[in-house]
């Protein structure tokens, strides 16, 4: 069985032994179907029983791409030798992760400093444009027969903030954004 355990008594495995399989499942008694990633140890059927997890992907369960994107993000966090992904969600905490802080300092020494508030200087609309562009690239990939693509490690070289798109933070904007967040759950 398990040779290494964490502080809670759970089995620990090298992350490269963990795999993701995507399957279409029935989610209700009425026959609604969705895709779900099944994450398990590569030997879960024989050696490590009860180690499989089924994850609910909230973005769009009708398309397996979102399951694969979830897996890619999870793999990124399992490999603790790489910096955090340079995305808006993690910008405010990049300095708290030692690997990411070291990476950003190395970029600065190499003459390619990461802007401290790169994503916050962008408008929400511009961030959505970038998200849609990257999502279109994901739909074009052959996920199961693919050479790894280069990571986007310096997004400030690919996209520059467009200040003209940034909304002014007046009371109208704040009221509109608050209404969208409360009424429709938008960010």
Coordinates of C-alpha atoms in Angstrom, one line a residue:
X1 CA 0.0 0.0 0.0
X2 CA 0.9 3.5 1.0
X3 CA 4.5 4.2 1.8
X4 CA 4.2 7.9 2.7
X5 CA 1.5 9.8 4.7
X6 CA 0.8 13.4 5.4
X7 CA 0.2 15.0 8.8
X8 CA -3.5 13.9 8.6
X9 CA -2.7 10.3 7.8
X10 CA -3.6 10.5 4.1
X11 CA -1.6 8.7 1.5
X12 CA 0.9 10.8 -0.4
X13 CA 2.0 10.1 -4.0
X14 CA 4.3 11.7 -6.4
X15 CA 2.0 14.0 -8.5
X16 CA 3.2 12.4 -11.7
X17 CA 1.4 9.2 -10.6
X18 CA -2.0 11.0 -10.5
X19 CA -4.1 10.9 -13.6
X20 CA -7.3 12.5 -14.8
X21 CA -9.9 10.7 -16.9
X22 CA -13.0 12.6 -18.3
X23 CA -16.3 10.8 -18.6
X24 CA -19.8 11.7 -19.4
X25 CA -22.0 10.9 -16.4
X26 CA -25.7 11.1 -15.6
X27 CA -26.2 13.7 -12.9
X28 CA -29.9 13.3 -12.1
X29 CA -32.7 10.7 -12.1
X30 CA -34.2 12.6 -15.1
X31 CA -31.2 11.7 -17.3
X32 CA -29.3 15.1 -17.3
X33 CA -25.7 14.4 -18.4
X34 CA -22.5 16.3 -17.9
X35 CA -18.8 15.7 -18.2
X36 CA -16.8 15.2 -15.0
X37 CA -13.1 14.6 -14.4
X38 CA -12.2 11.5 -12.4
X39 CA -8.9 12.0 -10.6
X40 CA -7.1 9.0 -9.2
X41 CA -3.8 7.2 -8.7
X42 CA -2.7 5.4 -11.9
X43 CA -2.9 2.1 -10.0
X44 CA -6.1 2.9 -8.1
X45 CA -8.1 -0.1 -9.4
X46 CA -5.7 -2.8 -8.0
X47 CA -3.4 -1.2 -5.5
X48 CA -5.0 1.9 -4.0
X49 CA -8.8 1.4 -3.8
X50 CA -11.0 4.3 -2.8
X51 CA -8.6 6.9 -4.0
X52 CA -10.7 8.2 -6.9
X53 CA -12.3 11.6 -6.8
X54 CA -15.1 12.9 -9.0
X55 CA -14.9 16.7 -9.4
X56 CA -17.8 19.0 -10.3
X57 CA -16.6 21.5 -12.9
X58 CA -18.8 24.6 -12.6
X59 CA -17.8 26.5 -15.7
X60 CA -19.6 24.4 -18.3
X61 CA -20.2 20.7 -17.6
X62 CA -21.5 20.1 -21.2
X63 CA -18.0 20.4 -22.7
X64 CA -15.0 18.2 -21.7
X65 CA -12.6 21.1 -22.4
X66 CA -13.5 22.7 -19.0
X67 CA -12.6 19.4 -17.2
X68 CA -9.2 19.4 -18.9
X69 CA -8.6 23.0 -18.1
X70 CA -9.4 22.2 -14.4
X71 CA -6.9 19.4 -14.5
X72 CA -4.3 21.6 -16.0
X73 CA -4.7 24.1 -13.2
X74 CA -4.6 21.3 -10.6
X75 CA -1.4 19.9 -12.2
X76 CA 0.1 23.4 -12.0
X77 CA -0.4 23.4 -8.2
X78 CA 0.8 19.9 -7.7
X79 CA 4.2 20.9 -9.3
X80 CA 5.5 23.1 -6.5
X81 CA 8.7 23.8 -8.4
X82 CA 6.9 26.2 -10.8
X83 CA 5.6 29.7 -10.0
X84 CA 1.9 30.4 -9.7
X85 CA 0.2 31.0 -13.0
X86 CA 0.2 34.7 -14.0
X87 CA -3.6 35.2 -13.9
X88 CA -5.7 37.9 -12.2
X89 CA -6.9 35.5 -9.5
X90 CA -3.4 35.1 -8.0
X91 CA -1.8 38.5 -8.7
X92 CA -2.4 39.9 -5.1
X93 CA -0.7 36.8 -3.5
X94 CA 2.2 36.2 -5.9
X95 CA 4.7 37.6 -3.3
X96 CA 3.5 35.1 -0.7
X97 CA 4.6 32.1 -2.7
X98 CA 8.4 31.7 -2.3
X99 CA 8.9 30.0 -5.7
X100 CA 6.8 32.7 -7.5
X101 CA 8.6 35.6 -5.6
X102 CA 12.0 34.1 -6.6
X103 CA 10.8 33.8 -10.2
X104 CA 9.6 37.4 -10.3
X105 CA 12.9 38.6 -8.8
X106 CA 14.8 36.6 -11.5
X107 CA 12.7 38.2 -14.2
X108 CA 13.5 41.6 -12.8
X109 CA 17.2 40.9 -12.7
X110 CA 17.1 39.7 -16.3
X111 CA 15.7 43.1 -17.4
X112 CA 12.1 41.8 -17.8
X113 CA 10.4 42.9 -14.6
X114 CA 6.8 41.9 -14.0
X115 CA 4.5 45.0 -13.5
X116 CA 3.3 44.8 -9.8
X117 CA -0.3 45.5 -10.7
X118 CA -0.4 44.2 -14.3
X119 CA -3.8 42.7 -14.2
X120 CA -5.3 45.4 -12.0
X121 CA -4.2 48.0 -14.5
X122 CA -6.4 46.3 -17.1
X123 CA -10.1 46.8 -17.5
X124 CA -12.4 43.9 -16.8
X125 CA -13.5 44.0 -20.5
X126 CA -9.9 43.6 -21.7
X127 CA -9.3 40.7 -19.2
X128 CA -12.5 39.0 -20.7
X129 CA -11.1 39.5 -24.2
X130 CA -7.8 37.8 -23.2
X131 CA -9.8 35.0 -21.5
X132 CA -11.8 34.4 -24.7
X133 CA -8.7 34.4 -26.9
X134 CA -7.0 31.8 -24.7
X135 CA -10.2 29.7 -24.5
X136 CA -10.4 29.7 -28.3
X137 CA -6.8 28.3 -28.4
X138 CA -7.9 25.6 -25.9
X139 CA -10.7 24.4 -28.2
X140 CA -8.2 24.1 -31.1
X141 CA -5.8 21.9 -29.2
X142 CA -5.6 18.1 -29.6
X143 CA -5.5 17.4 -25.8
X144 CA -4.8 13.7 -26.0
X145 CA -2.1 13.7 -28.7
X146 CA -0.1 16.8 -28.1
X147 CA 3.3 18.1 -27.6
X148 CA 3.3 20.6 -24.7
X149 CA 3.1 24.2 -25.8
X150 CA 5.3 26.9 -24.3
X151 CA 3.8 28.5 -21.2
X152 CA 2.9 32.1 -21.2
X153 CA 5.3 33.2 -18.5
X154 CA 5.4 36.9 -19.3
X155 CA 1.9 38.0 -20.3
X156 CA 2.9 41.6 -20.2
X157 CA 4.9 41.0 -23.3
X158 CA 1.9 39.6 -25.2
X159 CA -0.9 41.9 -23.9
X160 CA -0.5 45.5 -22.8
X161 CA -3.1 47.2 -20.7
X162 CA -5.4 49.6 -22.6
X163 CA -6.2 52.5 -20.3
X164 CA -8.9 53.7 -22.6
X165 CA -10.9 50.6 -21.9
X166 CA -10.7 50.9 -18.1
X167 CA -14.0 52.1 -16.6
X168 CA -13.8 55.1 -14.3
X169 CA -14.7 54.2 -10.7
X170 CA -17.6 56.7 -10.3
X171 CA -20.8 56.0 -8.5
X172 CA -22.6 54.9 -11.7
X173 CA -20.0 52.2 -12.5
X174 CA -19.9 51.0 -8.8
X175 CA -23.7 50.8 -8.7
X176 CA -23.8 48.9 -12.1
X177 CA -21.1 46.5 -11.0
X178 CA -22.7 45.9 -7.6
X179 CA -26.1 45.2 -9.3
X180 CA -24.5 42.7 -11.7
X181 CA -22.7 41.0 -8.9
X182 CA -25.7 40.7 -6.6
X183 CA -28.4 40.1 -9.2
X184 CA -26.6 37.8 -11.7
X185 CA -23.5 36.6 -9.8
X186 CA -21.1 38.2 -12.3
X187 CA -17.6 39.3 -11.1

